[in-house]
Amino acid sequence: MQILVTGGAGYIGSHTCICLLEQGHDVIVIDNLSNSHQQALSRVEKITGKKLTFYQEDILHQTVLERIFNTHTIDAVIHFAGLKAVGESTQIPLQYYHNNITGSLVLLEVMQQYQVKNLVFSSSATVYGDPKQLPITEDFPTSANNPYGRSKLLIEEVCRDIYHADPLWNIALLRYFNPIGAHHSGQIGEDPQGIPNNLLPYIAQVAVGKRESLSIFGNDYATCDGTGVRDYIHVMDLAEGHSKALDKLQTQPGLVVYNLGTGKGYSVLEVLHAFEQVAKKAIPYHIVARRAGDIAACYADPHLAKKELGWIAKRDLHDMVSDTWHWQIHNPQGYI
Ligand code: NAD
Ligand code: WQD
């Protein structure tokens, strides 16, 4: 199939491109490189030994999208492009709404225009807000308390409306838990700009000597050791989830929603200690106040994806931290 991947140069997109190319798909990437590097795509080609087509363009530009849909006979779209930093979204909400929501609307409109009705959308476990119970199943109530989360919820709703208006659409809303890790080759991985917001890149940068100490945001949560618990999932497992979702779309399922998580939660300290074992060094940390908006614990019930997609996360915490470390030590400055 010919797959258009928006945001394909980014962290999850680049890893997904590997899976798609390895499965023999033709991959067309559109990315404005606002949070990524073209080098990620050259490395994807090197790893797979296959070529992809890259457009350094913005999904907000309808005429550009039309040109791409005119040039290629696209069978399905995987839509990663978006801004993703929760804290930043509270500072510049309009940019988040414009980029994430308007960008998605433009894309969906062009898809409709060209009768391309197969879509995989990057949603997030953030749409569950602060869940009343764990593990989280797909039918849990949704909510959002920041512009980023609201943008994901709204796009999910837009997708539902499109499907209800025209049941020929097939849409998989994938709710990712906490993606970490890197391709096993150490050639591609997560390369945040500036100070990392997320736990794993921060730990990796402390371990490599780029930052002094990890601030742990609170140790007074009602969890095993007081630190926050999350469902960390290896980015290559996540990438494989997208291939399975594309397969599912071929069966014309209508609109489907899947959690992509492992079903296991690990605390900040557990992750830190796992990283120390792999890096064979102590990683300095200190406890600070809770981060606004954080919840105590969050992990998926991944059974629906197993049942309906035949997908399950295969890699464990050791794989996740060792692949992160491998990427970090081989690319201490990220892509440059
Ligand atoms: P990323 O920032 O690495 O990738 C997003 C890519 O989209 C970047 O390469 C960026 O340059 C591109 N982009 C942004 N706006 C664009 C636009 N208007 N036009 C063209 N390209 C644009 O982020 P990621 O971690 O790979 O996340 C991918 C998707 O998954 C995002 O939608 C994100 O919200 C979602 N998601 C991420 C996480 C996570 O923790 N990483 C968790 C849940 C959901
Ligand atoms: C994990 C744990 C922190 C950094 C975010 C988004 C979510 C999704 C994934 C996009 C928490 C603790 C972190 C640090 C710390 N993204 N922590 N010190 O907050 O679960 O989820 O990314 O959809 O929407 O909110 O991930 O990696 O930031 O935090 O102690 O320097 O690590 O408090 O318990 P989070 P995270």
Short mmCIF file of C-alpha atoms and ligand atoms in Angstrom, two decimals:
data_model
loop_
_atom_site.label_atom_id
_atom_site.label_comp_id
_atom_site.label_asym_id
_atom_site.label_seq_id
_atom_site.Cartn_x
_atom_site.Cartn_y
_atom_site.Cartn_z
CA MET A 1 0.00 0.00 0.00
CA GLN A 2 0.98 3.65 -0.37
CA ILE A 3 0.90 5.17 3.09
CA LEU A 4 1.06 8.89 3.79
CA VAL A 5 2.73 9.45 7.17
CA THR A 6 2.26 12.95 8.60
CA GLY A 7 4.93 13.82 11.17
CA GLY A 8 6.94 10.85 9.92
CA ALA A 9 10.31 12.41 10.78
CA GLY A 10 9.35 12.61 14.46
CA TYR A 11 10.05 10.18 17.26
CA ILE A 12 7.19 7.71 16.84
CA GLY A 13 6.75 8.43 13.12
CA SER A 14 10.33 7.54 12.19
CA HIS A 15 10.16 4.22 14.06
CA THR A 16 6.83 3.45 12.40
CA CYS A 17 8.33 4.18 8.96
CA ILE A 18 10.81 1.35 9.60
CA CYS A 19 7.99 -1.14 10.18
CA LEU A 20 6.06 0.07 7.15
CA LEU A 21 9.07 -0.13 4.82
CA GLU A 22 10.01 -3.54 6.17
CA GLN A 23 6.50 -4.74 5.37
CA GLY A 24 6.89 -3.60 1.78
CA HIS A 25 4.68 -0.51 1.89
CA ASP A 26 5.49 2.63 -0.08
CA VAL A 27 5.98 5.40 2.46
CA ILE A 28 5.36 9.09 1.78
CA VAL A 29 6.27 11.41 4.65
CA ILE A 30 5.11 14.98 5.14
CA ASP A 31 6.80 16.81 8.00
CA ASN A 32 7.64 20.48 8.52
CA LEU A 33 10.61 19.45 10.72
CA SER A 34 9.38 21.80 13.48
CA ASN A 35 10.35 19.18 16.04
CA SER A 36 12.51 16.75 14.09
CA HIS A 37 15.43 16.29 11.72
CA GLN A 38 15.56 14.99 8.18
CA GLN A 39 18.50 12.87 9.26
CA ALA A 40 16.05 10.59 11.07
CA LEU A 41 14.59 9.68 7.68
CA SER A 42 18.01 9.11 6.07
CA ARG A 43 18.74 6.72 8.90
CA VAL A 44 15.38 4.98 8.43
CA GLU A 45 16.43 4.39 4.82
CA LYS A 46 19.84 3.15 5.93
CA ILE A 47 18.37 0.75 8.49
CA THR A 48 15.81 -0.70 6.09
CA GLY A 49 17.80 -0.44 2.86
CA LYS A 50 14.65 1.09 1.31
CA LYS A 51 13.73 4.53 0.02
CA LEU A 52 10.84 6.69 1.10
CA THR A 53 9.46 9.93 -0.34
CA PHE A 54 9.83 13.02 1.83
CA TYR A 55 8.03 16.36 1.61
CA GLN A 56 9.29 19.05 3.95
CA GLU A 57 5.92 20.74 4.14
CA ASP A 58 3.20 21.73 6.59
CA ILE A 59 -0.13 19.89 6.85
CA LEU A 60 -1.80 23.26 7.35
CA HIS A 61 -1.22 24.00 3.65
CA GLN A 62 -4.13 22.52 1.79
CA THR A 63 -2.71 23.08 -1.70
CA VAL A 64 0.46 21.23 -0.70
CA LEU A 65 -1.58 18.29 0.55
CA GLU A 66 -3.63 18.33 -2.65
CA ARG A 67 -0.44 18.20 -4.69
CA ILE A 68 0.74 15.17 -2.68
CA PHE A 69 -2.61 13.40 -3.08
CA ASN A 70 -2.52 14.18 -6.80
CA THR A 71 0.99 12.80 -7.18
CA HIS A 72 0.50 9.57 -5.21
CA THR A 73 -2.38 7.12 -5.07
CA ILE A 74 -2.61 7.06 -1.31
CA ASP A 75 -4.37 4.12 0.34
CA ALA A 76 -4.17 5.19 3.97
CA VAL A 77 -2.88 7.98 6.19
CA ILE A 78 -1.11 7.65 9.54
CA HIS A 79 -1.45 11.03 11.21
CA PHE A 80 1.32 11.77 13.74
CA ALA A 81 1.90 15.46 12.96
CA GLY A 82 1.19 17.63 15.95
CA LEU A 83 2.64 19.56 18.85
CA LYS A 84 2.86 17.42 21.96
CA ALA A 85 4.22 19.21 25.04
CA VAL A 86 1.54 19.45 27.70
CA GLY A 87 3.19 22.32 29.65
CA GLU A 88 3.90 24.33 26.51
CA SER A 89 0.29 23.89 25.39
CA THR A 90 -0.88 25.84 28.45
CA GLN A 91 1.46 28.72 27.49
CA ILE A 92 0.65 28.91 23.76
CA PRO A 93 -2.80 27.31 23.46
CA LEU A 94 -3.69 28.99 20.17
CA GLN A 95 -0.65 27.51 18.44
CA TYR A 96 -1.60 24.09 19.77
CA TYR A 97 -5.21 24.39 18.64
CA HIS A 98 -4.22 25.79 15.25
CA ASN A 99 -1.52 23.25 14.52
CA ASN A 100 -3.22 20.17 15.95
CA ILE A 101 -6.89 20.84 15.25
CA THR A 102 -6.79 23.00 12.12
CA GLY A 103 -3.97 20.83 10.74
CA SER A 104 -6.11 17.72 11.23
CA LEU A 105 -9.16 19.38 9.68
CA VAL A 106 -7.20 20.37 6.58
CA LEU A 107 -5.82 16.85 6.27
CA LEU A 108 -9.25 15.25 6.72
CA GLU A 109 -10.78 17.57 4.17
CA VAL A 110 -8.18 16.67 1.56
CA MET A 111 -8.58 12.98 2.37
CA GLN A 112 -12.31 13.32 1.78
CA GLN A 113 -11.73 15.25 -1.44
CA TYR A 114 -9.53 12.41 -2.76
CA GLN A 115 -11.78 9.65 -1.35
CA VAL A 116 -8.99 8.37 0.90
CA LYS A 117 -10.97 7.10 3.87
CA ASN A 118 -8.48 5.03 5.86
CA LEU A 119 -6.90 6.82 8.81
CA VAL A 120 -4.79 5.90 11.82
CA PHE A 121 -4.70 8.74 14.33
CA SER A 122 -2.20 9.30 17.16
CA SER A 123 -4.30 9.83 20.24
CA SER A 124 -3.05 9.60 23.78
CA ALA A 125 -3.80 8.11 27.19
CA THR A 126 -4.04 11.74 28.26
CA VAL A 127 -7.69 11.61 27.06
CA TYR A 128 -8.51 9.50 30.15
CA GLY A 129 -7.66 12.43 32.45
CA ASP A 130 -7.29 11.20 36.04
CA PRO A 131 -8.85 7.72 35.81
CA LYS A 132 -11.01 6.54 38.70
CA GLN A 133 -9.81 2.96 38.34
CA LEU A 134 -6.94 0.97 36.86
CA PRO A 135 -6.21 -0.61 34.44
CA ILE A 136 -7.80 1.69 31.88
CA THR A 137 -10.12 0.21 29.26
CA GLU A 138 -11.13 2.03 26.07
CA ASP A 139 -14.66 2.66 27.37
CA PHE A 140 -13.48 4.75 30.34
CA PRO A 141 -14.81 8.31 30.44
CA THR A 142 -12.59 10.87 28.71
CA SER A 143 -11.61 14.35 29.82
CA ALA A 144 -8.79 16.84 29.43
CA ASN A 145 -7.32 19.55 31.61
CA ASN A 146 -4.90 21.19 29.17
CA PRO A 147 -5.01 22.41 25.56
CA TYR A 148 -2.88 19.52 24.28
CA GLY A 149 -5.26 16.93 25.75
CA ARG A 150 -8.28 18.88 24.54
CA SER A 151 -6.84 18.96 21.01
CA LYS A 152 -6.59 15.14 21.03
CA LEU A 153 -10.12 14.73 22.41
CA LEU A 154 -11.54 17.12 19.86
CA ILE A 155 -9.85 15.38 16.92
CA GLU A 156 -11.22 12.06 18.20
CA GLU A 157 -14.71 13.62 18.19
CA VAL A 158 -14.23 15.05 14.70
CA CYS A 159 -13.26 11.55 13.50
CA ARG A 160 -16.40 10.10 15.10
CA ASP A 161 -18.56 12.72 13.37
CA ILE A 162 -16.94 12.03 10.00
CA TYR A 163 -17.51 8.31 10.41
CA HIS A 164 -21.14 8.79 11.44
CA ALA A 165 -21.74 11.00 8.42
CA ASP A 166 -20.06 8.53 6.07
CA PRO A 167 -19.60 4.92 7.28
CA LEU A 168 -17.22 4.21 4.41
CA TRP A 169 -14.49 5.76 6.56
CA ASN A 170 -12.25 3.39 8.51
CA ILE A 171 -10.51 5.09 11.40
CA ALA A 172 -8.30 3.69 14.14
CA LEU A 173 -7.85 5.99 17.13
CA LEU A 174 -4.73 4.72 18.90
CA ARG A 175 -4.32 5.87 22.48
CA TYR A 176 -0.64 5.57 23.32
CA PHE A 177 0.54 5.27 26.90
CA ASN A 178 4.16 6.39 27.56
CA PRO A 179 6.38 5.67 24.54
CA ILE A 180 10.08 5.28 25.34
CA GLY A 181 13.07 3.41 23.91
CA ALA A 182 14.64 3.54 20.49
CA HIS A 183 15.35 1.33 17.49
CA HIS A 184 17.70 -1.46 18.51
CA SER A 185 20.35 -0.24 16.06
CA GLY A 186 20.85 2.93 18.13
CA GLN A 187 20.53 4.89 14.87
CA ILE A 188 17.21 6.59 15.60
CA GLY A 189 15.60 7.61 18.88
CA GLU A 190 13.98 10.44 20.78
CA ASP A 191 15.74 13.79 20.35
CA PRO A 192 13.88 16.46 22.31
CA GLN A 193 14.70 20.11 21.72
CA GLY A 194 15.93 21.94 24.83
CA ILE A 195 15.19 20.61 28.30
CA PRO A 196 13.29 17.33 28.05
CA ASN A 197 9.78 17.29 29.52
CA ASN A 198 9.54 13.53 29.67
CA LEU A 199 11.17 11.19 32.11
CA LEU A 200 13.26 8.92 29.90
CA PRO A 201 15.07 11.53 27.82
CA TYR A 202 15.80 13.43 31.03
CA ILE A 203 17.28 10.35 32.74
CA ALA A 204 19.31 9.55 29.61
CA GLN A 205 20.74 13.08 29.49
CA VAL A 206 21.72 12.91 33.17
CA ALA A 207 23.31 9.50 32.59
CA VAL A 208 25.36 10.80 29.65
CA GLY A 209 26.53 13.82 31.67
CA LYS A 210 24.55 16.45 29.79
CA ARG A 211 22.45 17.34 32.86
CA GLU A 212 23.30 17.23 36.53
CA SER A 213 20.46 15.53 38.33
CA LEU A 214 16.94 14.23 37.72
CA SER A 215 14.19 16.12 39.54
CA ILE A 216 11.61 13.57 40.67
CA PHE A 217 8.23 15.28 40.76
CA GLY A 218 6.86 14.11 44.12
CA ASN A 219 7.36 11.02 46.27
CA ASP A 220 4.12 11.25 48.21
CA TYR A 221 1.72 9.63 45.73
CA ALA A 222 -0.29 6.58 46.78
CA THR A 223 1.96 4.24 44.76
CA CYS A 224 4.45 1.45 45.61
CA ASP A 225 7.24 3.93 46.49
CA GLY A 226 5.45 7.28 46.37
CA THR A 227 6.62 8.24 42.87
CA GLY A 228 4.36 8.37 39.81
CA VAL A 229 3.53 5.13 38.00
CA ARG A 230 3.16 4.92 34.21
CA ASP A 231 2.73 2.32 31.49
CA TYR A 232 5.96 2.71 29.49
CA ILE A 233 5.85 1.12 26.06
CA HIS A 234 8.73 0.48 23.69
CA VAL A 235 8.47 2.72 20.63
CA MET A 236 9.06 -0.27 18.30
CA ASP A 237 6.13 -2.11 19.90
CA LEU A 238 4.10 1.02 19.31
CA ALA A 239 5.32 1.17 15.71
CA GLU A 240 4.21 -2.44 15.18
CA GLY A 241 0.81 -1.49 16.61
CA HIS A 242 0.41 0.93 13.70
CA SER A 243 1.08 -1.80 11.12
CA LYS A 244 -1.51 -3.96 12.84
CA ALA A 245 -3.98 -1.07 12.84
CA LEU A 246 -3.44 -0.63 9.08
CA ASP A 247 -4.16 -4.34 8.59
CA LYS A 248 -7.32 -3.90 10.63
CA LEU A 249 -8.48 -1.01 8.44
CA GLN A 250 -8.37 -3.39 5.44
CA THR A 251 -11.20 -5.36 7.09
CA GLN A 252 -13.35 -2.19 7.03
CA PRO A 253 -14.06 -2.04 10.76
CA GLY A 254 -15.48 1.50 10.82
CA LEU A 255 -14.23 3.59 13.74
CA VAL A 256 -12.19 1.64 16.28
CA VAL A 257 -10.31 2.73 19.41
CA TYR A 258 -7.36 0.90 20.95
CA ASN A 259 -5.10 1.39 23.93
CA LEU A 260 -1.47 0.76 23.03
CA GLY A 261 0.23 0.00 26.31
CA THR A 262 1.82 -2.97 28.05
CA GLY A 263 -0.63 -3.24 30.94
CA LYS A 264 2.22 -2.88 33.45
CA GLY A 265 3.01 0.21 35.49
CA TYR A 266 6.47 1.21 36.71
CA SER A 267 7.32 3.97 39.18
CA VAL A 268 9.82 6.74 38.46
CA LEU A 269 12.28 5.14 40.88
CA GLU A 270 11.86 1.70 39.28
CA VAL A 271 12.63 3.17 35.87
CA LEU A 272 15.59 5.10 37.25
CA HIS A 273 17.04 1.97 38.89
CA ALA A 274 16.54 -0.09 35.72
CA PHE A 275 18.45 2.61 33.83
CA GLU A 276 21.26 2.61 36.42
CA GLN A 277 21.68 -1.14 35.93
CA VAL A 278 21.96 -0.82 32.17
CA ALA A 279 24.22 2.25 32.22
CA LYS A 280 26.26 0.70 35.05
CA LYS A 281 26.38 3.98 36.94
CA ALA A 282 24.51 5.85 39.64
CA ILE A 283 22.17 8.52 38.28
CA PRO A 284 21.89 11.53 40.59
CA TYR A 285 18.35 12.57 41.50
CA HIS A 286 16.51 14.72 43.99
CA ILE A 287 12.88 14.95 45.03
CA VAL A 288 10.97 18.13 44.23
CA ALA A 289 7.30 19.13 44.46
CA ARG A 290 4.68 17.38 42.36
CA ARG A 291 4.34 18.70 38.80
CA ALA A 292 1.01 20.46 38.21
CA GLY A 293 -1.45 18.27 36.32
CA ASP A 294 0.38 14.97 37.01
CA ILE A 295 -1.61 11.97 38.18
CA ALA A 296 -0.45 9.24 40.58
CA ALA A 297 -0.76 6.23 38.31
CA CYS A 298 -1.84 5.30 34.82
CA TYR A 299 -1.67 1.98 32.97
CA ALA A 300 -3.58 0.35 30.18
CA ASP A 301 -5.74 -2.67 29.81
CA PRO A 302 -4.31 -3.70 26.40
CA HIS A 303 -6.61 -6.71 25.85
CA LEU A 304 -8.77 -5.19 23.14
CA ALA A 305 -5.74 -4.55 20.90
CA LYS A 306 -4.61 -8.13 21.52
CA LYS A 307 -8.02 -9.54 20.66
CA GLU A 308 -8.84 -7.38 17.65
CA LEU A 309 -5.43 -6.47 16.21
CA GLY A 310 -3.44 -9.51 17.30
CA TRP A 311 -0.99 -7.01 18.80
CA ILE A 312 0.85 -7.24 22.07
CA ALA A 313 3.84 -5.33 23.43
CA LYS A 314 6.79 -7.76 23.33
CA ARG A 315 9.61 -5.69 24.80
CA ASP A 316 10.14 -5.30 28.56
CA LEU A 317 11.48 -2.46 30.71
CA HIS A 318 15.05 -3.72 30.32
CA ASP A 319 14.74 -3.58 26.52
CA MET A 320 13.25 -0.08 26.73
CA VAL A 321 15.96 1.42 28.92
CA SER A 322 18.85 -0.37 27.22
CA ASP A 323 17.71 0.76 23.76
CA THR A 324 17.30 4.32 25.09
CA TRP A 325 20.83 4.17 26.50
CA HIS A 326 22.27 2.69 23.32
CA TRP A 327 20.75 5.56 21.28
CA GLN A 328 21.91 8.17 23.82
CA ILE A 329 25.54 7.05 24.04
CA HIS A 330 25.86 6.79 20.26
CA ASN A 331 24.16 10.17 19.73
CA PRO A 332 24.94 12.26 22.83
CA GLN A 333 23.91 15.45 20.99
CA GLY A 334 20.96 13.82 19.21
CA TYR A 335 20.74 14.31 15.45
CA ILE A 336 23.24 16.92 14.37
P1 NAD B 1 7.32 14.38 17.54
O1 NAD B 1 7.25 15.82 17.88
O2 NAD B 1 8.63 13.70 17.62
O3 NAD B 1 6.69 14.13 16.10
C1 NAD B 1 5.69 14.95 15.56
C2 NAD B 1 6.17 15.36 14.18
O4 NAD B 1 5.18 16.17 13.57
C3 NAD B 1 7.46 16.19 14.22
O5 NAD B 1 8.40 15.62 13.35
C4 NAD B 1 7.04 17.57 13.76
O6 NAD B 1 8.07 18.22 13.05
C5 NAD B 1 5.83 17.25 12.90
N1 NAD B 1 4.83 18.32 12.77
C6 NAD B 1 4.24 19.02 13.77
N2 NAD B 1 3.34 19.87 13.27
C7 NAD B 1 3.36 19.72 11.91
C8 NAD B 1 2.67 20.32 10.85
N3 NAD B 1 1.78 21.29 11.05
N4 NAD B 1 2.93 19.90 9.59
C9 NAD B 1 3.87 18.95 9.36
N5 NAD B 1 4.56 18.34 10.34
C10 NAD B 1 4.31 18.73 11.61
O7 NAD B 1 6.27 13.64 18.49
P2 NAD B 1 6.03 12.09 18.71
O8 NAD B 1 6.40 11.77 20.10
O9 NAD B 1 6.59 11.30 17.60
O10 NAD B 1 4.45 12.06 18.65
C11 NAD B 1 3.75 11.75 17.46
C12 NAD B 1 2.26 11.88 17.72
O11 NAD B 1 1.89 11.01 18.79
C13 NAD B 1 1.82 13.28 18.14
O12 NAD B 1 0.58 13.56 17.56
C14 NAD B 1 1.69 13.17 19.64
O13 NAD B 1 0.74 14.07 20.16
C15 NAD B 1 1.21 11.74 19.80
N6 NAD B 1 1.55 11.15 21.11
C16 NAD B 1 2.83 11.20 21.56
C17 NAD B 1 3.14 10.67 22.81
C18 NAD B 1 4.52 10.73 23.36
O14 NAD B 1 4.68 10.65 24.58
N7 NAD B 1 5.56 10.87 22.55
C19 NAD B 1 2.12 10.07 23.56
C20 NAD B 1 0.83 10.03 23.08
C21 NAD B 1 0.54 10.58 21.82
C1 WQD B 2 6.35 10.26 33.59
C2 WQD B 2 6.54 10.23 35.12
C3 WQD B 2 6.38 12.40 36.14
C4 WQD B 2 9.98 14.03 34.21
C5 WQD B 2 3.25 12.82 29.12
C6 WQD B 2 2.02 13.51 28.62
C7 WQD B 2 1.10 12.52 27.98
C8 WQD B 2 1.83 11.72 26.90
C9 WQD B 2 3.10 11.13 27.42
C10 WQD B 2 1.52 12.80 24.81
C11 WQD B 2 5.56 11.13 35.87
C12 WQD B 2 7.77 11.86 36.30
C13 WQD B 2 8.95 13.20 34.61
C14 WQD B 2 10.93 14.46 35.18
C15 WQD B 2 9.78 13.17 36.85
N1 WQD B 2 2.20 12.55 25.80
N2 WQD B 2 8.85 12.77 35.91
N3 WQD B 2 10.79 14.00 36.45
O1 WQD B 2 3.46 13.03 32.24
O2 WQD B 2 3.03 10.53 32.13
O3 WQD B 2 2.86 11.85 30.09
O4 WQD B 2 3.89 12.16 28.04
O5 WQD B 2 0.39 12.46 24.57
O6 WQD B 2 0.05 13.25 27.44
O7 WQD B 2 1.37 14.14 29.73
O8 WQD B 2 5.09 11.47 31.01
O9 WQD B 2 7.52 11.23 30.94
O10 WQD B 2 6.53 13.49 31.53
O11 WQD B 2 6.36 11.62 33.16
O12 WQD B 2 9.70 12.81 38.02
O13 WQD B 2 11.86 15.24 34.88
O14 WQD B 2 7.84 10.76 35.43
O15 WQD B 2 5.96 13.09 37.28
O16 WQD B 2 5.24 10.49 37.06
P1 WQD B 2 3.56 11.76 31.49
P2 WQD B 2 6.44 12.00 31.60
#
